PDB file of C-alpha atoms in Angstrom:
ATOM      1  CA  MET A   1     -50.992 -12.828  -4.308  1.00 44.00           C
ATOM      2  CA  LYS A   2     -50.756 -10.377  -1.086  1.00 41.00           C
ATOM      3  CA  GLN A   3     -51.268 -13.390   1.209  1.00 42.00           C
ATOM      4  CA  SER A   4     -48.139 -15.292  -0.400  1.00 43.00           C
ATOM      5  CA  PHE A   5     -45.948 -11.992  -0.393  1.00 37.00           C
ATOM      6  CA  LEU A   6     -46.920 -11.693   3.072  1.00 36.00           C
ATOM      7  CA  ILE A   7     -45.818 -15.429   4.228  1.00 37.00           C
ATOM      8  CA  ILE A   8     -42.599 -15.065   2.087  1.00 38.00           C
ATOM      9  CA  LEU A   9     -41.961 -11.562   4.248  1.00 36.00           C
ATOM     10  CA  LEU A  10     -42.754 -13.260   7.466  1.00 37.00           C
ATOM     11  CA  ILE A  11     -40.408 -16.218   6.591  1.00 38.00           C
ATOM     12  CA  SER A  12     -37.506 -13.637   5.835  1.00 42.00           C
ATOM     13  CA  LEU A  13     -37.865 -11.827   8.791  1.00 38.00           C
ATOM     14  CA  SER A  14     -37.871 -14.939  11.053  1.00 41.00           C
ATOM     15  CA  ALA A  15     -34.756 -16.091   9.197  1.00 41.00           C
ATOM     16  CA  PHE A  16     -33.174 -12.914   9.577  1.00 38.00           C
ATOM     17  CA  SER A  17     -33.988 -12.777  13.217  1.00 39.00           C
ATOM     18  CA  GLN A  18     -32.489 -16.253  14.063  1.00 41.00           C
ATOM     19  CA  LYS A  19     -29.092 -15.241  12.212  1.00 39.00           C
ATOM     20  CA  LYS A  20     -26.345 -15.057  15.056  1.00 43.00           C
ATOM     21  CA  PRO A  21     -23.981 -12.112  14.975  1.00 42.00           C
ATOM     22  CA  ALA A  22     -20.672 -12.708  13.568  1.00 43.00           C
ATOM     23  CA  LYS A  23     -18.318 -14.228  16.103  1.00 50.00           C
ATOM     24  CA  GLU A  24     -15.553 -12.371  16.841  1.00 59.00           C
ATOM     25  CA  ASN A  25     -11.889 -13.991  16.093  1.00 69.00           C
ATOM     26  CA  THR A  26     -10.690 -13.731  19.704  1.00 86.00           C
ATOM     27  CA  ASN A  27      -7.378 -15.715  18.524  1.00 93.00           C
ATOM     28  CA  LEU A  28      -6.275 -12.429  16.806  1.00 96.00           C
ATOM     29  CA  GLU A  29      -3.957  -9.635  19.069  1.00 97.00           C
ATOM     30  CA  THR A  30      -2.370  -6.534  18.099  1.00 98.00           C
ATOM     31  CA  ILE A  31       0.765  -4.974  19.201  1.00 98.00           C
ATOM     32  CA  THR A  32       2.491  -1.896  17.931  1.00 98.00           C
ATOM     33  CA  LEU A  33       6.309  -1.610  17.823  1.00 98.00           C
ATOM     34  CA  GLY A  34       8.854   1.290  16.672  1.00 98.00           C
ATOM     35  CA  GLY A  35      12.314  -0.021  15.774  1.00 97.00           C
ATOM     36  CA  GLY A  36      13.554   2.622  13.474  1.00 96.00           C
ATOM     37  CA  CYS A  37      12.282   3.354  10.056  1.00 95.00           C
ATOM     38  CA  TYR A  38       9.362   1.313   9.599  1.00 97.00           C
ATOM     39  CA  TRP A  39      10.074  -0.169   5.996  1.00 96.00           C
ATOM     40  CA  CYS A  40      12.226  -2.515   7.620  1.00 96.00           C
ATOM     41  CA  ILE A  41      10.249  -3.606  10.504  1.00 97.00           C
ATOM     42  CA  GLU A  42       7.276  -3.987   7.918  1.00 97.00           C
ATOM     43  CA  ALA A  43       9.021  -5.936   5.426  1.00 97.00           C
ATOM     44  CA  ILE A  44      10.309  -8.209   8.108  1.00 97.00           C
ATOM     45  CA  PHE A  45       7.213  -9.225  10.066  1.00 98.00           C
ATOM     46  CA  GLU A  46       5.238  -9.767   6.819  1.00 97.00           C
ATOM     47  CA  ASN A  47       6.822 -12.811   6.336  1.00 96.00           C
ATOM     48  CA  LEU A  48       6.542 -14.426   9.955  1.00 97.00           C
ATOM     49  CA  ASP A  49       4.081 -17.248   9.758  1.00 97.00           C
ATOM     50  CA  GLY A  50       0.869 -16.403  11.925  1.00 97.00           C
ATOM     51  CA  VAL A  51       0.966 -12.473  11.236  1.00 98.00           C
ATOM     52  CA  LYS A  52      -2.153 -11.523   9.581  1.00 97.00           C
ATOM     53  CA  THR A  53      -1.623  -7.543   9.125  1.00 97.00           C
ATOM     54  CA  VAL A  54       1.274  -5.230   9.251  1.00 98.00           C
ATOM     55  CA  THR A  55       0.634  -1.572   8.703  1.00 98.00           C
ATOM     56  CA  SER A  56       3.241   1.159   8.799  1.00 98.00           C
ATOM     57  CA  GLY A  57       2.182   4.446  10.565  1.00 98.00           C
ATOM     58  CA  PHE A  58       3.018   6.608  13.642  1.00 98.00           C
ATOM     59  CA  SER A  59       2.274   6.461  17.351  1.00 98.00           C
ATOM     60  CA  GLY A  60       3.172   7.945  20.701  1.00 97.00           C
ATOM     61  CA  GLY A  61       2.827  11.526  19.796  1.00 96.00           C
ATOM     62  CA  THR A  62       0.471  14.376  20.277  1.00 95.00           C
ATOM     63  CA  THR A  63       0.018  15.874  16.739  1.00 96.00           C
ATOM     64  CA  LYS A  64      -3.146  14.209  14.911  1.00 96.00           C
ATOM     65  CA  ASN A  65      -3.065  12.785  11.685  1.00 96.00           C
ATOM     66  CA  PRO A  66       0.411  13.607  11.020  1.00 96.00           C
ATOM     67  CA  SER A  67       1.958  13.499   7.548  1.00 96.00           C
ATOM     68  CA  TYR A  68       5.346  11.641   7.360  1.00 96.00           C
ATOM     69  CA  ASP A  69       6.987  15.092   6.772  1.00 96.00           C
ATOM     70  CA  GLU A  70       5.662  16.311  10.054  1.00 97.00           C
ATOM     71  CA  VAL A  71       6.888  13.354  11.859  1.00 97.00           C
ATOM     72  CA  CYS A  72      10.249  13.533  10.462  1.00 94.00           C
ATOM     73  CA  SER A  73      10.638  17.263  11.630  1.00 94.00           C
ATOM     74  CA  GLY A  74      10.641  15.441  15.064  1.00 92.00           C
ATOM     75  CA  LYS A  75       8.264  17.994  16.340  1.00 94.00           C
ATOM     76  CA  THR A  76       5.322  15.770  16.752  1.00 96.00           C
ATOM     77  CA  GLY A  77       6.397  13.561  19.415  1.00 96.00           C
ATOM     78  CA  HIS A  78       5.510  10.087  17.142  1.00 98.00           C
ATOM     79  CA  ALA A  79       7.721   7.339  16.420  1.00 98.00           C
ATOM     80  CA  GLU A  80       7.756   5.392  12.950  1.00 98.00           C
ATOM     81  CA  VAL A  81       5.915   2.301  14.180  1.00 98.00           C
ATOM     82  CA  VAL A  82       4.469  -0.861  12.626  1.00 98.00           C
ATOM     83  CA  GLN A  83       0.925  -2.169  13.981  1.00 98.00           C
ATOM     84  CA  ILE A  84       1.195  -6.024  13.826  1.00 98.00           C
ATOM     85  CA  THR A  85      -2.043  -8.066  14.147  1.00 98.00           C
ATOM     86  CA  TYR A  86      -1.501 -11.731  14.653  1.00 98.00           C
ATOM     87  CA  ASP A  87      -3.000 -15.195  15.119  1.00 97.00           C
ATOM     88  CA  LYS A  88      -2.500 -16.410  18.570  1.00 96.00           C
ATOM     89  CA  THR A  89      -2.843 -20.178  17.437  1.00 96.00           C
ATOM     90  CA  LYS A  90       0.068 -19.686  15.146  1.00 96.00           C
ATOM     91  CA  THR A  91       2.504 -17.039  16.838  1.00 97.00           C
ATOM     92  CA  ASN A  92       2.551 -15.255  20.197  1.00 97.00           C
ATOM     93  CA  LEU A  93       3.990 -11.927  21.551  1.00 97.00           C
ATOM     94  CA  ASP A  94       7.066 -13.865  22.897  1.00 97.00           C
ATOM     95  CA  GLU A  95       7.839 -14.709  19.202  1.00 97.00           C
ATOM     96  CA  ILE A  96       7.127 -11.439  18.168  1.00 98.00           C
ATOM     97  CA  LEU A  97       9.429  -9.350  20.331  1.00 97.00           C
ATOM     98  CA  LYS A  98      12.052 -12.098  20.005  1.00 97.00           C
ATOM     99  CA  VAL A  99      12.014 -11.322  16.121  1.00 97.00           C
ATOM    100  CA  PHE A 100      11.672  -7.560  17.028  1.00 98.00           C
ATOM    101  CA  PHE A 101      14.783  -7.274  19.170  1.00 97.00           C
ATOM    102  CA  THR A 102      16.978  -9.673  16.448  1.00 96.00           C
ATOM    103  CA  VAL A 103      16.228  -7.370  13.464  1.00 96.00           C
ATOM    104  CA  HIS A 104      17.012  -3.918  15.270  1.00 96.00           C
ATOM    105  CA  ASP A 105      19.461  -2.497  17.977  1.00 96.00           C
ATOM    106  CA  PRO A 106      17.846  -1.825  21.246  1.00 97.00           C
ATOM    107  CA  THR A 107      20.597  -0.035  22.546  1.00 97.00           C
ATOM    108  CA  THR A 108      20.749   3.086  20.728  1.00 97.00           C
ATOM    109  CA  LEU A 109      18.731   6.053  22.086  1.00 97.00           C
ATOM    110  CA  ASN A 110      16.736   7.740  19.187  1.00 97.00           C
ATOM    111  CA  ARG A 111      18.827   6.257  16.651  1.00 96.00           C
ATOM    112  CA  GLN A 112      19.029   2.995  14.094  1.00 95.00           C
ATOM    113  CA  GLY A 113      22.291   3.221  11.851  1.00 91.00           C
ATOM    114  CA  ALA A 114      22.113   6.474   9.991  1.00 90.00           C
ATOM    115  CA  ASP A 115      18.411   7.277  10.777  1.00 93.00           C
ATOM    116  CA  VAL A 116      18.424   9.729  13.764  1.00 95.00           C
ATOM    117  CA  GLY A 117      15.893  11.410  15.629  1.00 96.00           C
ATOM    118  CA  THR A 118      13.229  10.554  18.395  1.00 97.00           C
ATOM    119  CA  GLN A 119      10.909   9.355  15.546  1.00 97.00           C
ATOM    120  CA  TYR A 120      13.285   6.263  15.203  1.00 97.00           C
ATOM    121  CA  ARG A 121      13.329   5.659  18.859  1.00 97.00           C
ATOM    122  CA  SER A 122      12.597   1.771  19.911  1.00 98.00           C
ATOM    123  CA  VAL A 123       9.392   1.275  21.885  1.00 98.00           C
ATOM    124  CA  ILE A 124       6.844  -1.160  22.586  1.00 98.00           C
ATOM    125  CA  PHE A 125       3.385   0.264  22.720  1.00 98.00           C
ATOM    126  CA  TYR A 126       1.254  -2.344  24.743  1.00 98.00           C
ATOM    127  CA  ASN A 127      -2.443  -2.767  24.742  1.00 97.00           C
ATOM    128  CA  ASN A 128      -2.902  -4.708  27.985  1.00 96.00           C
ATOM    129  CA  GLU A 129      -1.004  -5.907  31.152  1.00 97.00           C
ATOM    130  CA  SER A 130      -0.276  -9.130  29.623  1.00 97.00           C
ATOM    131  CA  GLN A 131       1.848  -7.271  26.869  1.00 97.00           C
ATOM    132  CA  ARG A 132       3.303  -5.051  29.047  1.00 98.00           C
ATOM    133  CA  LYS A 133       4.365  -7.736  31.346  1.00 98.00           C
ATOM    134  CA  THR A 134       5.738  -9.776  28.575  1.00 97.00           C
ATOM    135  CA  ALA A 135       7.871  -6.865  26.869  1.00 98.00           C
ATOM    136  CA  LEU A 136       9.366  -6.152  30.495  1.00 98.00           C
ATOM    137  CA  GLU A 137      10.323  -9.809  31.173  1.00 97.00           C
ATOM    138  CA  ILE A 138      12.089 -10.199  27.836  1.00 97.00           C
ATOM    139  CA  ILE A 139      14.117  -6.813  28.168  1.00 98.00           C
ATOM    140  CA  ASN A 140      15.183  -7.826  31.592  1.00 97.00           C
ATOM    141  CA  GLU A 141      16.066 -11.389  30.207  1.00 96.00           C
ATOM    142  CA  LEU A 142      18.088 -10.027  27.473  1.00 96.00           C
ATOM    143  CA  ASN A 143      20.083  -7.462  29.747  1.00 97.00           C
ATOM    144  CA  LYS A 144      20.572 -10.174  32.467  1.00 96.00           C
ATOM    145  CA  ASN A 145      22.239 -12.482  29.956  1.00 95.00           C
ATOM    146  CA  LYS A 146      24.136  -9.512  28.100  1.00 95.00           C
ATOM    147  CA  VAL A 147      22.849 -10.417  24.853  1.00 95.00           C
ATOM    148  CA  TYR A 148      23.895  -6.592  23.644  1.00 96.00           C
ATOM    149  CA  ASN A 149      27.077  -4.957  24.530  1.00 95.00           C
ATOM    150  CA  ASN A 150      24.984  -2.000  26.082  1.00 96.00           C
ATOM    151  CA  PRO A 151      21.794  -1.725  28.199  1.00 96.00           C
ATOM    152  CA  ILE A 152      18.555  -2.051  26.074  1.00 97.00           C
ATOM    153  CA  VAL A 153      16.890   1.604  25.773  1.00 98.00           C
ATOM    154  CA  THR A 154      13.659   0.447  24.483  1.00 98.00           C
ATOM    155  CA  LYS A 155      10.662   2.104  26.144  1.00 98.00           C
ATOM    156  CA  VAL A 156       7.627  -0.035  27.122  1.00 98.00           C
ATOM    157  CA  GLU A 157       4.403   2.405  27.104  1.00 98.00           C
ATOM    158  CA  PRO A 158       0.610   2.072  26.841  1.00 98.00           C
ATOM    159  CA  PHE A 159      -0.987   2.271  23.442  1.00 97.00           C
ATOM    160  CA  LYS A 160      -2.643   5.613  22.658  1.00 95.00           C
ATOM    161  CA  ASN A 161      -2.957   6.256  19.062  1.00 96.00           C
ATOM    162  CA  PHE A 162      -2.138   5.022  15.612  1.00 98.00           C
ATOM    163  CA  TYR A 163      -2.183   7.024  12.716  1.00 98.00           C
ATOM    164  CA  GLU A 164      -1.640   4.784   9.366  1.00 97.00           C
ATOM    165  CA  ALA A 165       1.283   6.333   7.103  1.00 96.00           C
ATOM    166  CA  GLU A 166       0.676   7.426   3.523  1.00 95.00           C
ATOM    167  CA  ASP A 167      -0.337   4.720   0.874  1.00 95.00           C
ATOM    168  CA  TYR A 168       3.111   4.585  -0.929  1.00 94.00           C
ATOM    169  CA  HIS A 169       4.881   3.703   2.761  1.00 96.00           C
ATOM    170  CA  GLN A 170       2.942   0.630   2.826  1.00 97.00           C
ATOM    171  CA  ASP A 171       4.601  -2.574   1.385  1.00 96.00           C
ATOM    172  CA  TYR A 172       7.415  -0.204   0.654  1.00 95.00           C
ATOM    173  CA  TYR A 173      10.070  -2.931   0.602  1.00 96.00           C
ATOM    174  CA  ALA A 174       7.911  -5.241  -1.912  1.00 95.00           C
ATOM    175  CA  TYR A 175       7.581  -2.450  -4.197  1.00 94.00           C
ATOM    176  CA  ASN A 176      11.063  -0.810  -3.896  1.00 96.00           C
ATOM    177  CA  LYS A 177      13.574  -3.698  -3.880  1.00 95.00           C
ATOM    178  CA  ASN A 178      16.148  -2.116  -6.259  1.00 95.00           C
ATOM    179  CA  LYS A 179      16.280   1.197  -4.541  1.00 96.00           C
ATOM    180  CA  PRO A 180      19.456   1.918  -2.534  1.00 96.00           C
ATOM    181  CA  TYR A 181      17.904   1.843   0.795  1.00 95.00           C
ATOM    182  CA  CYS A 182      16.219  -1.354   0.382  1.00 96.00           C
ATOM    183  CA  ARG A 183      19.360  -3.069  -0.887  1.00 96.00           C
ATOM    184  CA  LEU A 184      21.828  -1.393   1.766  1.00 95.00           C
ATOM    185  CA  VAL A 185      19.517  -1.516   4.651  1.00 94.00           C
ATOM    186  CA  ILE A 186      16.488  -3.439   4.659  1.00 96.00           C
ATOM    187  CA  GLN A 187      17.742  -6.510   2.591  1.00 96.00           C
ATOM    188  CA  PRO A 188      20.804  -7.480   5.054  1.00 95.00           C
ATOM    189  CA  LYS A 189      18.058  -7.476   8.108  1.00 95.00           C
ATOM    190  CA  LEU A 190      15.457  -9.310   6.070  1.00 95.00           C
ATOM    191  CA  GLU A 191      18.149 -12.060   5.277  1.00 96.00           C
ATOM    192  CA  LYS A 192      19.252 -12.023   9.143  1.00 95.00           C
ATOM    193  CA  PHE A 193      15.601 -12.914  10.001  1.00 96.00           C
ATOM    194  CA  GLU A 194      15.343 -15.369   7.646  1.00 95.00           C
ATOM    195  CA  LYS A 195      18.497 -17.011   8.429  1.00 96.00           C
ATOM    196  CA  VAL A 196      17.578 -17.074  12.161  1.00 95.00           C
ATOM    197  CA  PHE A 197      13.693 -17.734  12.134  1.00 95.00           C
ATOM    198  CA  LYS A 198      13.973 -20.115   8.790  1.00 94.00           C
ATOM    199  CA  ASP A 199      11.424 -22.582  10.340  1.00 95.00           C
ATOM    200  CA  ARG A 200       8.989 -19.926  10.887  1.00 95.00           C
ATOM    201  CA  LEU A 201       8.408 -18.109   7.534  1.00 95.00           C
ATOM    202  CA  LYS A 202       5.275 -17.838   5.800  1.00 94.00           C
ATOM    203  CA  LYS A 203       5.015 -20.407   2.953  1.00 86.00           C
ATOM    204  CA  LYS A 204       5.002 -18.933  -0.437  1.00 72.00           C
TER     205      LYS A 204
END
């Protein structure tokens, strides 16, 4: 009995030792974007094919684990952002940023419509040199072609931190479509995105 148990144990240990560690998915990449209220940006990117996750939160400031109210005070230095993880075999940073520049106004400093304050600034937090280069190239191209009436004020800064917003901020539009802000502010931006990028929407 003991011998049989020992044989089973040795076989199990041998099988375990031969297991290879889970392969990291190198096709996934993350970028953090601030373009005004994160409710708007989140709702849009959740519908782009190739995007795996979109998380609303705060980035670029000095206060650790800030609350929504603290960020709204404008004293934390954080911007409202969305952290986007996407599959590079289905989309790329060029497309991510083209959507970003289509659905918000990158020419208004610390402001998106009625939302005013540094927490609503237009900003791209890059994770590597390739992301920084791509962001600057797209901004330069948009300015060169005078796509907007005024120069782009979007900041391109190295990623330092990200703090996830409270649970009720996640998937906000999906759970609150009938609220005035969702109908009057988010819905028109979502419709614009769906029209311009109609061939790139996730299949439902």
